[in-house]
Short mmCIF file of C-alpha atoms in Angstrom, two decimals:
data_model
loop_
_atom_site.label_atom_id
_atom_site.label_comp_id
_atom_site.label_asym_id
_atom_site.label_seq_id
_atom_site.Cartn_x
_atom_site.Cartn_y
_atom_site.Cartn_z
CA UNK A 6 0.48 -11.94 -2.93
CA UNK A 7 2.40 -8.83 -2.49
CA UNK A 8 5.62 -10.05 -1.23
CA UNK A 9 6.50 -10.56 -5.04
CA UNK A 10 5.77 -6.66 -5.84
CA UNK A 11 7.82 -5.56 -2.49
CA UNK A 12 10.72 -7.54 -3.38
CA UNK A 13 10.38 -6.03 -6.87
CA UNK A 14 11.22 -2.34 -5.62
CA UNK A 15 13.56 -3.42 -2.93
CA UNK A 16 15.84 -4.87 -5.42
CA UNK A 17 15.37 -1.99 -7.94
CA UNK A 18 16.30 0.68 -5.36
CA UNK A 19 19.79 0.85 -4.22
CA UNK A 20 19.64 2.78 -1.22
CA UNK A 21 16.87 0.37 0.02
CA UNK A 22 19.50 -2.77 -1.14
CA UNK A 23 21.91 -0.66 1.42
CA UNK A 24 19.23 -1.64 4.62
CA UNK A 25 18.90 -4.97 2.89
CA UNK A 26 22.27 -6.15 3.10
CA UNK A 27 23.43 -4.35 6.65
CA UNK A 28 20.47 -4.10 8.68
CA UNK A 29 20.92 -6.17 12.08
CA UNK A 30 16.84 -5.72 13.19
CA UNK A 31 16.12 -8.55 10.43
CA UNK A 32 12.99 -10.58 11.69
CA UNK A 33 12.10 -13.88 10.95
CA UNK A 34 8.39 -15.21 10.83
CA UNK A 35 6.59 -19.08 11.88
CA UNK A 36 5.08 -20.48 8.77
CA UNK A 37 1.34 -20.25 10.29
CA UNK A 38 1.80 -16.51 10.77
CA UNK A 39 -0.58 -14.07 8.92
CA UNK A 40 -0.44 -10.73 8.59
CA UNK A 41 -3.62 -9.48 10.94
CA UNK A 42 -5.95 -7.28 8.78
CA UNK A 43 -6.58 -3.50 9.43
CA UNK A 44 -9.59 -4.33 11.58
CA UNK A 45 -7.66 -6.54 14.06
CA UNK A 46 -4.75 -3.86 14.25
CA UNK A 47 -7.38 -1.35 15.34
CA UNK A 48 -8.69 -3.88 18.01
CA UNK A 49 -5.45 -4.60 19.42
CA UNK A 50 -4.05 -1.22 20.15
CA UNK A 51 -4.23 0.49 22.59
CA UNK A 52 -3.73 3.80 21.35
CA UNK A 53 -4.52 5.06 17.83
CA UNK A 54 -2.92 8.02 17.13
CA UNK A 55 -2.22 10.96 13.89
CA UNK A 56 1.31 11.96 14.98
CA UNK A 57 3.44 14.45 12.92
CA UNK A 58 7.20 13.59 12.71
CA UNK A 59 9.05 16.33 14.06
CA UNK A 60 12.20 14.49 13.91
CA UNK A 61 13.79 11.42 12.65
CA UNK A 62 17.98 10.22 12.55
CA UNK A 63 19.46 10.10 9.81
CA UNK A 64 21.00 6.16 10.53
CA UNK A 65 20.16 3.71 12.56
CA UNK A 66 22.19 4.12 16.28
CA UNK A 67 23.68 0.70 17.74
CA UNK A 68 20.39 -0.89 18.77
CA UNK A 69 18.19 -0.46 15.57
CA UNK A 70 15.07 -1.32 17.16
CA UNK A 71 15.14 1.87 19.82
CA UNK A 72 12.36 4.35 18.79
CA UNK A 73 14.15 7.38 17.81
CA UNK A 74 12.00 8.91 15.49
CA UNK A 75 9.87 11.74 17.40
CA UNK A 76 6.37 12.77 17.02
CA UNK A 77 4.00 14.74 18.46
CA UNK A 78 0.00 14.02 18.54
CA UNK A 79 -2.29 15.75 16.12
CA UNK A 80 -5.57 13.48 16.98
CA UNK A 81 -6.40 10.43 19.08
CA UNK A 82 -8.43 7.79 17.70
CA UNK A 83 -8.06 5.52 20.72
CA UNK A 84 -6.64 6.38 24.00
CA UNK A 85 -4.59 8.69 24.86
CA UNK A 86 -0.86 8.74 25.60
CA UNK A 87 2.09 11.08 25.81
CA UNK A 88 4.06 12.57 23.12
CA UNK A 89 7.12 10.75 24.85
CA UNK A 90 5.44 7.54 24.71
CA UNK A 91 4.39 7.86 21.06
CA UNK A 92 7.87 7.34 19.70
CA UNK A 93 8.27 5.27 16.22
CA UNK A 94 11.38 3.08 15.09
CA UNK A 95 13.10 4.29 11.68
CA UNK A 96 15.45 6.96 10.17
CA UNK A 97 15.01 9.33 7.52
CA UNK A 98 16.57 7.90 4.94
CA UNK A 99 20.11 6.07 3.89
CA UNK A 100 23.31 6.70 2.69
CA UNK A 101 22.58 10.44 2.74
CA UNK A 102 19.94 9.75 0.77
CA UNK A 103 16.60 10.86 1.78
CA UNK A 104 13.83 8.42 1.19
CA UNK A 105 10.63 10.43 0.38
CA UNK A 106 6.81 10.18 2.22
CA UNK A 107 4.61 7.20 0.35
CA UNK A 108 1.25 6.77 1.17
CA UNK A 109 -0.48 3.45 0.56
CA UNK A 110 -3.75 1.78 -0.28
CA UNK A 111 -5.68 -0.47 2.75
CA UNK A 112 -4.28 -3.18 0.67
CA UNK A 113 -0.60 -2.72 1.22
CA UNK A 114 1.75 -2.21 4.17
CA UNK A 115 4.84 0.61 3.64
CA UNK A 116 7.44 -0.63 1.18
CA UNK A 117 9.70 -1.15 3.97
CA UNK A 118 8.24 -3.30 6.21
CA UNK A 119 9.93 -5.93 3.13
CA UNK A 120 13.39 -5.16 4.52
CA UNK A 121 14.76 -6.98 6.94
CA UNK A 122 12.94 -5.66 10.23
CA UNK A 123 9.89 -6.45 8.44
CA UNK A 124 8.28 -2.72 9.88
CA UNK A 125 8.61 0.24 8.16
CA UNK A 126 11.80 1.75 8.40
CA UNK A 127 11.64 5.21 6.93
CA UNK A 128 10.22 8.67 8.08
CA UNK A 129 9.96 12.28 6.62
CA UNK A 130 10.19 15.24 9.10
CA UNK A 131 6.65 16.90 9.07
CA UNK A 132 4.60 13.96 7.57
CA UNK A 133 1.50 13.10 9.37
CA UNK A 134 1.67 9.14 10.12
CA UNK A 135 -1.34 7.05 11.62
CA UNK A 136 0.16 5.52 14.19
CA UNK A 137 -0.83 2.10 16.34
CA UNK A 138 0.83 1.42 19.68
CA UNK A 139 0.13 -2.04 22.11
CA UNK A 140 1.24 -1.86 25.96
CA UNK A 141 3.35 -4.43 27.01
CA UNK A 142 4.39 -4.52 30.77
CA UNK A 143 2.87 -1.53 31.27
CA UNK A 144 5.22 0.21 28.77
CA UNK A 145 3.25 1.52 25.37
CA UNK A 146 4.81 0.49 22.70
CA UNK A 147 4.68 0.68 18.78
CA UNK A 148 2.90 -2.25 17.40
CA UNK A 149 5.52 -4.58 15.24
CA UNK A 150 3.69 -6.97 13.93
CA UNK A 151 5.89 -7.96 10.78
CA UNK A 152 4.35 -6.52 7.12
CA UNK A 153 1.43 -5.18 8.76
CA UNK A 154 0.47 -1.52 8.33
CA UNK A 155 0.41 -0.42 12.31
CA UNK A 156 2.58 2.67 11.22
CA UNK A 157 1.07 4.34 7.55
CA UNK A 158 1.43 7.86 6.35
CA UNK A 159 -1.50 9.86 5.57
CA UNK A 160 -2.19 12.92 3.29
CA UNK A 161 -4.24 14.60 6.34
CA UNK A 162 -6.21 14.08 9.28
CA UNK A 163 -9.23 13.54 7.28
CA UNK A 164 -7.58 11.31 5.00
CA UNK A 165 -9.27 7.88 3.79
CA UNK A 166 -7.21 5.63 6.03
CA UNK A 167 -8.35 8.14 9.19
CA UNK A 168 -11.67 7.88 8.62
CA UNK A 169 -11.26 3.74 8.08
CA UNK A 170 -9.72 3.76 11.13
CA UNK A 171 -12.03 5.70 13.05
CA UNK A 172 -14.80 3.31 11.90
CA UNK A 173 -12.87 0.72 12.81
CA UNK A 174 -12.11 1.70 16.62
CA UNK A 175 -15.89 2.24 16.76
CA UNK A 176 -16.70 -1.36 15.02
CA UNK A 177 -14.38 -2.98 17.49
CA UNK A 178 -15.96 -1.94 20.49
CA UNK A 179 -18.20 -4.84 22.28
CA UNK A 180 -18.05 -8.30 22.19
CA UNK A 181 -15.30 -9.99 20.54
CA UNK A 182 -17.37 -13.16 19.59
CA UNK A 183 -19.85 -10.95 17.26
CA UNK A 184 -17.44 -8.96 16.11
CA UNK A 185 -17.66 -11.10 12.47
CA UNK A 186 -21.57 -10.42 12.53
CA UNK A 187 -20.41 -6.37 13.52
CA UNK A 188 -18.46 -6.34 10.06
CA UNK A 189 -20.79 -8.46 8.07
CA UNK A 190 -23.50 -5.31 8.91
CA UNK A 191 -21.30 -2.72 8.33
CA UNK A 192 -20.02 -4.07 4.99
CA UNK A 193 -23.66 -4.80 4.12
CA UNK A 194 -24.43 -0.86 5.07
CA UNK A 195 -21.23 0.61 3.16
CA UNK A 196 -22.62 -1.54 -0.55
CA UNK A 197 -25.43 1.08 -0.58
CA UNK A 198 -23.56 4.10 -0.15
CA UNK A 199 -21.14 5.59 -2.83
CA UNK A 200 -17.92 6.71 -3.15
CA UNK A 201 -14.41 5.49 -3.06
CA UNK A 202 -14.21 5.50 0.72
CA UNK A 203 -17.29 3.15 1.07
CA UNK A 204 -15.85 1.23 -1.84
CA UNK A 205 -12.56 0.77 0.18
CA UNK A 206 -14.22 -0.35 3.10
CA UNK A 207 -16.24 -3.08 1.94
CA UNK A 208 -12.87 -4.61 -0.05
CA UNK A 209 -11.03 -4.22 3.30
CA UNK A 210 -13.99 -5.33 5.38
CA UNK A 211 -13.55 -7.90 2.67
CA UNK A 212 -10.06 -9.58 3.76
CA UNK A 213 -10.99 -9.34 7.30
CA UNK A 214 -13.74 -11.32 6.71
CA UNK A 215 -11.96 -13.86 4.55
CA UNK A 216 -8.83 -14.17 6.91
CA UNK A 217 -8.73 -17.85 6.38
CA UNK A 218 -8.08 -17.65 2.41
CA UNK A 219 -5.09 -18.28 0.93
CA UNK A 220 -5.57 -16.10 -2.16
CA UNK A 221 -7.66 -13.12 -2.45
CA UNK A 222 -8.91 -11.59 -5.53
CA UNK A 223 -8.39 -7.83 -5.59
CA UNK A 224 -5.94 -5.27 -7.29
CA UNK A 225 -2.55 -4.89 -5.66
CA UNK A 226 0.03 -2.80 -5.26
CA UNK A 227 3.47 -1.42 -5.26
CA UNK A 228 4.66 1.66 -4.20
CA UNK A 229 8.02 2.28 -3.89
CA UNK A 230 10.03 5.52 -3.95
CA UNK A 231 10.45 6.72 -7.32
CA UNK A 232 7.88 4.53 -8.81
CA UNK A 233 4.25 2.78 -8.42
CA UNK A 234 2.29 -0.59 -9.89
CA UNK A 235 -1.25 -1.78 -9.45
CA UNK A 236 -1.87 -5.51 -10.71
CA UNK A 237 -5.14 -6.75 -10.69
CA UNK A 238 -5.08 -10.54 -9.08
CA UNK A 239 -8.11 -12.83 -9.31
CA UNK A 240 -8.76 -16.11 -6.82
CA UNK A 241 -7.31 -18.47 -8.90
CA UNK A 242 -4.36 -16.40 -9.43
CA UNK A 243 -4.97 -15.52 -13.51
CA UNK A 244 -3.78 -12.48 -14.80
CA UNK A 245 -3.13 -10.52 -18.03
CA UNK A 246 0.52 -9.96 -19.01
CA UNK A 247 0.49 -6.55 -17.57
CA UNK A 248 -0.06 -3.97 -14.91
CA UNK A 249 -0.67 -0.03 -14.49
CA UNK A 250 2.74 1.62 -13.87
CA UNK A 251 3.92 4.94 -13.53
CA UNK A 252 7.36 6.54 -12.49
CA UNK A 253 8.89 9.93 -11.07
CA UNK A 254 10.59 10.39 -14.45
CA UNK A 255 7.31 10.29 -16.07
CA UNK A 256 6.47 7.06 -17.23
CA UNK A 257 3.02 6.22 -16.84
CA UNK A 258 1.05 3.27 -18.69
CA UNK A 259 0.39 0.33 -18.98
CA UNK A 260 3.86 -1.71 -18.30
CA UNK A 261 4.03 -5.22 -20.42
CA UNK A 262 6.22 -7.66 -22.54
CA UNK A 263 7.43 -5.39 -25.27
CA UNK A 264 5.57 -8.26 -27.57
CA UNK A 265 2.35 -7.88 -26.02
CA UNK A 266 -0.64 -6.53 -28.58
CA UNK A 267 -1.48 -2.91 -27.42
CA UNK A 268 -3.04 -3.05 -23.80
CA UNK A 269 -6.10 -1.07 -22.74
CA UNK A 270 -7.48 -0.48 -19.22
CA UNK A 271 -11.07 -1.01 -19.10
CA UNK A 272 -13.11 0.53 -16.00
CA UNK A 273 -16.64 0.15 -16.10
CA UNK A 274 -18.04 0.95 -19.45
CA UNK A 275 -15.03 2.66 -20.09
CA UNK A 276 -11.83 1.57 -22.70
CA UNK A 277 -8.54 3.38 -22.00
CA UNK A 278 -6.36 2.53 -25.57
CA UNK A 279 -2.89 2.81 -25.49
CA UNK A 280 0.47 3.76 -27.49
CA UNK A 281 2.70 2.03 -29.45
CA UNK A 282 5.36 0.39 -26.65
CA UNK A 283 8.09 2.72 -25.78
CA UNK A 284 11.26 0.09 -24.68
CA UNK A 285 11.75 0.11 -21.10
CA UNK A 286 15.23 1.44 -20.22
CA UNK A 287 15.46 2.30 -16.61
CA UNK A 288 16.65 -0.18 -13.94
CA UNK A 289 13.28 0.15 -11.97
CA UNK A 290 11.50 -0.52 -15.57
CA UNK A 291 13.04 -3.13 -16.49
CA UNK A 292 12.95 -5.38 -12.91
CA UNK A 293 9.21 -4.47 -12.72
CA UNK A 294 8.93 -6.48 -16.15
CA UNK A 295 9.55 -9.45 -13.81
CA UNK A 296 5.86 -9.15 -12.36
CA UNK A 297 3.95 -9.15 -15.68
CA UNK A 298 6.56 -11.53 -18.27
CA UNK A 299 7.87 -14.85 -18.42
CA UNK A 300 11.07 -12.77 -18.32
CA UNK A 301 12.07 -13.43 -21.73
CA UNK A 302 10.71 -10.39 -23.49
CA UNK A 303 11.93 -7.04 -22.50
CA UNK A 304 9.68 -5.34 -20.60
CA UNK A 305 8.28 -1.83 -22.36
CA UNK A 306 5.82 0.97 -20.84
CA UNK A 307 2.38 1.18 -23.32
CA UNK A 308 1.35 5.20 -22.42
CA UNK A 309 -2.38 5.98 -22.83
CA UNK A 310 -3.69 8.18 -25.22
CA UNK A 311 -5.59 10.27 -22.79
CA UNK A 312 -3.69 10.23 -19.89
CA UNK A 313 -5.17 12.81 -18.34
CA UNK A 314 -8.58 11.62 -19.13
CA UNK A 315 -7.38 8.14 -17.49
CA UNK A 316 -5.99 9.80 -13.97
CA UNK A 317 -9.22 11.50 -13.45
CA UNK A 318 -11.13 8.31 -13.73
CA UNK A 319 -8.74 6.39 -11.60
CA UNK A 320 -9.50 9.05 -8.71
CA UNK A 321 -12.87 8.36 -8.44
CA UNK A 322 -13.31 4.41 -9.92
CA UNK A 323 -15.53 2.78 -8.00
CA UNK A 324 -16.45 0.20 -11.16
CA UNK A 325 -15.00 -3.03 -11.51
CA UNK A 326 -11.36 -2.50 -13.34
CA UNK A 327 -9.32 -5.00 -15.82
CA UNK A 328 -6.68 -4.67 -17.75
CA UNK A 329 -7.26 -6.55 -21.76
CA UNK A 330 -3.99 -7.55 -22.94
CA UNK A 331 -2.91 -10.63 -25.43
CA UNK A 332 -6.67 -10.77 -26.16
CA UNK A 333 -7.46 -11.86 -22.47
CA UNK A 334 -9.64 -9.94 -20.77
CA UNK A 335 -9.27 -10.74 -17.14
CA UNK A 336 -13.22 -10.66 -14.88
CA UNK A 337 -12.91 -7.27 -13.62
CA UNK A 338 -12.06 -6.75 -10.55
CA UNK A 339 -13.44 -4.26 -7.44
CA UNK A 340 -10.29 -1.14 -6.87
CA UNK A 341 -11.04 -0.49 -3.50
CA UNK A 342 -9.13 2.78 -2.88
CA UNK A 343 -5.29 0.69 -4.88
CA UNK A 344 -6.27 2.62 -8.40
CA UNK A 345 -7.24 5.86 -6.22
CA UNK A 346 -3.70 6.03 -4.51
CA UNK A 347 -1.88 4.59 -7.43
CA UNK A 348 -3.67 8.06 -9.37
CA UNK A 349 -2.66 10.26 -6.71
CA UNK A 350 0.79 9.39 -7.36
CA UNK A 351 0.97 9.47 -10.43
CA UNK A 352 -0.30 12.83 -11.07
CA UNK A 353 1.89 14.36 -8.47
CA UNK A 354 4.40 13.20 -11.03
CA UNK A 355 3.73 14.72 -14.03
#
């Protein structure tokens, strides 16, 4: 599902095309493979670590895959290890361009891990990461697994995805064979209390639970350097012509076919109108088009008419979201913590 949005802002970004094109780490995956959930990560490492990033090279040396960027442990989650051993693969940025700190929903993996080593790639000194590391031969190790989010920055050490994760190191304790009936309770437990945290869980409780499906219905998305999407996907892949989209150079709407009938975001009992369509004109603005048109209309950006008003609500929605558009109005749809992040952004934006 999010491949599509990852290859969106890889394209649109040219120092990301750079990595594209040259890096020599590319992975390749079987066709059975799935990306393991947050709740297997957790059970499979070894250590689970908050590690600041004292240091990180600005390019890649001769063997891309050597960890290189250092960090030293702020909390452990799950084992213990060394600050020499807690090493992470990446650089700071490309082309002497830095690439700056994005932190994601549960749903989504770093933008990088779409580029050809199919891990995240890129590092800020001073961010805090939460960090996942196996043990292979003895040797700890940074867990690779391709797409999945074994390497994620975080606002603090009490952020969301820290407290997730601590859950989750407790909730995979025992016996593997129950752990299923383990998540089922906990999920159960989480629907009565509030809050976008408990909300969050129970969505990514949610995919672990559902492994086996080939589409899941939640909202998705994007984050990329300069710019951020959420989409909201259903399980039989419907959508309306449009997704929430905001920019560093201060975009922030609705984004649709410039033909579309005014938007509106509807959360809860709430109705978000929009603006008359201002034309898309940036490059990142005008690929993102591809995820919501037929790609025969321009794309154009629909800005609320309370935007403020709107980011507030996004940073505490718990209430099923949709977006109306064309006169469909999609079944709305659970925002875990996507719309919480996506606001975060946003704001820090404007």
């Amino acid at each position: 599902m999010m491949r599509r949005t990852e290859k969106w802002f890889f394209i649109v970004t040219a120092v990301l095309m750079g990595v594209a094109a040259t890096s020599s780490s590319a992975c390749s995956t079987v066709g059975s493979y799935r990306v393991p959930t947050n709740l297997e990560l957790v059970g499979q490492a070894e250590v689970v670590a908050v590690v600041e990033v004292v240091s990180a090279p600005s390019e890649f040396g001769d063997d891309p895959s050597e960890p290189r960027v250092k960090v030293r442990a702020i909390r452990f989650l799950k084992g213990q290890a060394s600050d020499s051993d807690l090493a992470l693969t990446g650089v700071s940025g490309w082309n002497g361009q830095s690439v700056p700190r994005v932190v994601t929903p549960l749903s989504e993996p770093h933008f990088s891990s779409g580029l050809g080593a199919c891990i995240r790639m890129f590092y800020q000194p001073g961010e805090l990461v939460l960090a996942m590391y196996g043990r292979t031969d003895g040797t700890l190790h940074q867990i690779g697994q391709p797409f999945s989010r074994s390497a994620e920055s975080v606002d603090s050490v009490d952020d969301l995805w820290v407290r997730v994760a601590d859950r989750y190191v407790a909730l995979t304790q025992g016996n593997a064979a129950t752990l299923d009936a383990r998540a089922r309770a906990a999920q159960a437990a989480l629907r009565r209390e509030l809050g976008i945290e408990a909300a969050a869980t129970v969505e990514d409780l949610g995919r672990y639970l559902d492994r086996k499906a080939k589409r899941r219905t939640g909202w998705g998305g994007a984050n990329g350097p300069d710019d951020a999407a959420a989409v909201p996907f259903t399980a039989d892949a419907r959508r309306p012509d449009g997704g929430l989209f905001c920019s560093r150079s201060g975009q922030f709407g609705i984004l649709a076919s410039e033909t579309t009938m005014r938007p509106a975001l509807r959360i809860g009992d709430k109705r978000f109108k929009t603006l008359a369509a201002v034309k898309a004109s940036t490059r990142e603005e005008e690929n993102s088009g591809a995820l919501f048109t037929d790609g025969t209309a321009k794309p154009a950006v629909f800005h609320f008419e309370a935007p403020e008003a709107v980011l507030a609500t996004l940073k505490t929605a718990t209430d099923p979201a949709a977006i109306e558009a064309k006169g469909v109005s999609i079944a709305p749809i659970a925002p875990g913590d996507t719309l919480y992040r996506f606001a975060i952004r946003c704001a820090s934006w404007r």
